[in-house]
Amino acid sequence: MSKENEELENLGEGVEEQTTETITRVTGMYKEWFLDYASYVILERAVPAIEDGFKPVQRRIMQSMKDLDDGRYNKVANIVGHTMQYHPHGDASIGDAMVQIGQKELLIDMQGNWGNILTGDPAAASRYIEARISKFGLEVLFNSKITEWQSSYDGRRKEPINLPVKFPLLLAQGAEGIAVGLSTKVLPHNFIELIDASIKHLQGKRFKIFPDFPTGGAADISNYNDGLRGGKVRVRAKMHSPDKSSIIITEIPFSTTTSTLIDSVLKANEKGKIKIKKIEDNTAANVEILIHLPPGLSPDKTMDALYAFTNCEVSISPLSCVIEDNKPLFVGVSEMLRRSADHTVELLKAELEILLYEVEEQWHFASLERIFIENRIYRDIEEEETWEGVISAIDKGLKPFIGHLKREITEEDIARLTEIRIKRISKFDIDKAQQKIDALEDRIAELKHHLENLIQFSIDYFTKLLKDYGKDRERKTELKTFDDIVASKVIIRNTKLYVNREEGFVGTALKRDEYIGDCSDIDDIICFTQEGVMMVTKVDAKTFIGKNIVYVAVFKKNDKRTIYNVIYRDGKKGPSYIKRFAVTSMTRDREYPMGKEEKGSQMLYFSANINGEAEVVTINLRQQGSIKKVKWDIDFSEIIIKGRSSKGNVVTKYNIKKVELKEEGVSTLKPRKIWFDDTVQRLNVDGRGELLGEFRGEDRLLIVTQKGIAKTIIPEVTARFDNDMVVLEKWIPKKPLTAIYFNGERELFYVKRFIIENEEREESFIPDHENSYLEVISTDYKPMAVLVYLKPRGKEQPENEEVNLEEFIAIKGVAAQGNMLTKIKVKQINLIAPLPYEPEETISAQEIEVNQEEVVNPKEEDTDRNEEINASKVDPDAPDIDDRGQSSLF
């Protein structure tokens, strides 16, 4: 091998050696380092400890505030700087964490602008705001004698491993954190309810705790699942409608602000899901968001739409994860509270034991001091010249008098005796010394009693916390069960739907073709063609259905009230059939033929009837062969309503020339039954709650409130009801209302009977005086009342008086004042069983299954039909469709 080749070979080996040295495999590094990083984030940053409920940064902030505490406020910037002695991260994270603790208004007394959880406004810079530990925080967080300590990150200071928190702080404040592959979300709970639950646990009783949010609102906790994974809490804003043109939001859901909520409302409006005129944010100390509505828009339906499409309703998924023994622990909030209460008992026991030891030491030295001075043992050391001699002399002098002591005398005890000054010895008062010893003995007995009755002592401790700090901490979030809002029922239909019947296209982009009605982008539409094909498809810009479309409308799933009346020919030369059916559900974009034959079938007559009307039609046959009867009538009411796939009844096997409408029909469906569910304060047709009655299209509901307002409404399932409602029943127009009210101006009770004359207007039937109020109201025909009078001073109790209110006063107008009930002072007015009365008989209705849609208002019925029911001509000579959606195709 040449020298040149040897040099090249050696160079190659050197490169290979150099390459081998620089390659580092990251497999092990990733496995170890990433695990270390994940563990650090979980344990030291994101997840709170179960012992005290604090994340490390929060614990270090509170310890720093304790170090600086002198009863006065400290600059937050100063506290942040002091905390950095414990916390190995930047000042921004410390300041943000401190603001979050302060905004919960439990552990920190704040001064300055600390931000606003309602509007989302941030706090002022840390140099401008001040803070100190609250009295509650000082009482429940700190006790250095029972605190375990560890070195800080740089070893210069000692910081607590956990603070001795004697309160379920984690549940009161809540916690949220995202770590590596792990997260936690503990919802805040009510201060008073947590203390009550802790006491119940210590008493061995069952308890339940539920979230309470600082922003208020209403919450449905039916699926809370004790705060564990898989649970869900639905939170809604509180809103009301002061009039028909506006809605006011007064409380917002947790995790939202007025800014984010308003943004969500504006986005929903831009997308056409809701319709508003304008929105104003008048929030100051309390939330007030004013939404102005366009004329003619229902506030009740708009409120449902706000819940369905905006942040007025949010869903929160709790995930209770904490750190215990340096490991993540998934545990429910009930178990958290049990552990907190038990931990509090252990801490109180430790405090009592330390306190007992200290008091016993005080008693021991006070007893030694008395023996030392009273028996003048100090004189025995006058001749001693060494320290050992002094100790020995005092020990020898004490021995005859120490039989009652509770422990042996140590050299430290004797050394303390030698430190007593001559001035104290000269002024020693034996009686005062004995009183001090007696007081210490009483204190020792008290502490031992507490230790023997530790559970009762803990209960008393929680009771004292409730008494001292429970003021103004009542529940802010109302717990209730929410009704499910179906988006398709409350969305605003802001898109126009068009059809090209001849070409067979349906969509929102066909603006040059026939207008069908309004729809929304989440609606489905149902279509029928002349060939007897039905299809349901989603609203789109342009969709091909099939040529010669007969009928198009917005499809309502599970609608059993809309009945389709059809006469069709099955196949090219097959017989003709008649059928009535409802379409409740099917597969989207699938073609469904009317009969069994798919080719050559033809629709001869079609009508869509939103209230199940059944008309009479005339059948005309073509004259051929020996057919004797070529014309006869068919009444659709005689045809049983069956399923969509039913073939129907045979009309004729001969060729039909045309079908003519002879007589419009009436609804063959019975009145629907409507119930009121008091749990969710909503109407329904599913049998939940109290049955209000059987309602036809023209029927209305009567509502009377405690404020003395009477009104009638159409019974829609979207209707909302006031909390002070005292009457809710089916309105009978000729049935009088009888009210007994207190006239605030005259300070007397009055009776009035009236009938609601204007069904479209709210009527106030008591005087507009601040002291006027409604006492009782009856909707009976012949109501009876009992008056319980006050006992006059020095006289006998007057007997109760029964009053027939029908005879007492005649029916007058709503605005009438009525008749004075009595001049005697009344203690109580009670309604009793009314006198018998037989009203006119009404038609009984059979219970049927119906779609949960609003009852049809007869004044809007024609409009609804024109918008929803339409059909088509088969050819230019075919007759036009009438206003009931009926069509004769021949």
mmCIF file of C-alpha atoms in Angstrom, residues 561-563 580 609-615 637 641 664-672 696-697 848 861 865 884:
data_model
loop_
_atom_site.group_PDB
_atom_site.id
_atom_site.type_symbol
_atom_site.label_atom_id
_atom_site.label_comp_id
_atom_site.label_asym_id
_atom_site.label_seq_id
_atom_site.Cartn_x
_atom_site.Cartn_y
_atom_site.Cartn_z
ATOM 1 C CA ARG A 561 -99.935 16.599 12.906
ATOM 2 C CA THR A 562 -99.107 17.384 9.283
ATOM 3 C CA ILE A 563 -101.076 14.844 7.242
ATOM 4 C CA ARG A 580 -103.264 9.445 4.228
ATOM 5 C CA ASN A 609 -102.626 19.636 5.827
ATOM 6 C CA ILE A 610 -100.797 21.054 8.845
ATOM 7 C CA ASN A 611 -103.691 20.263 11.192
ATOM 8 C CA GLY A 612 -104.776 16.974 9.624
ATOM 9 C CA GLU A 613 -107.661 18.355 7.568
ATOM 10 C CA ALA A 614 -109.592 15.874 5.412
ATOM 11 C CA GLU A 615 -111.339 17.188 2.286
ATOM 12 C CA SER A 637 -111.886 11.633 6.572
ATOM 13 C CA ILE A 641 -104.084 7.626 8.682
ATOM 14 C CA GLU A 664 -112.679 21.657 2.014
ATOM 15 C CA GLY A 665 -112.321 19.583 5.148
ATOM 16 C CA VAL A 666 -111.817 20.225 8.821
ATOM 17 C CA SER A 667 -109.147 18.780 11.098
ATOM 18 C CA THR A 668 -109.581 15.127 11.941
ATOM 19 C CA LEU A 669 -107.048 15.408 14.779
ATOM 20 C CA LYS A 670 -108.250 15.801 18.332
ATOM 21 C CA PRO A 671 -107.290 18.775 20.525
ATOM 22 C CA ARG A 672 -103.825 18.311 21.969
ATOM 23 C CA ARG A 696 -107.551 23.670 19.982
ATOM 24 C CA GLY A 697 -106.068 26.263 17.668
ATOM 25 C CA ILE A 848 -102.781 11.278 20.826
ATOM 26 C CA GLU A 861 -103.060 29.878 10.220
ATOM 27 C CA ARG A 865 -100.418 27.698 5.078
ATOM 28 C CA ARG A 884 -104.919 24.906 1.371
#
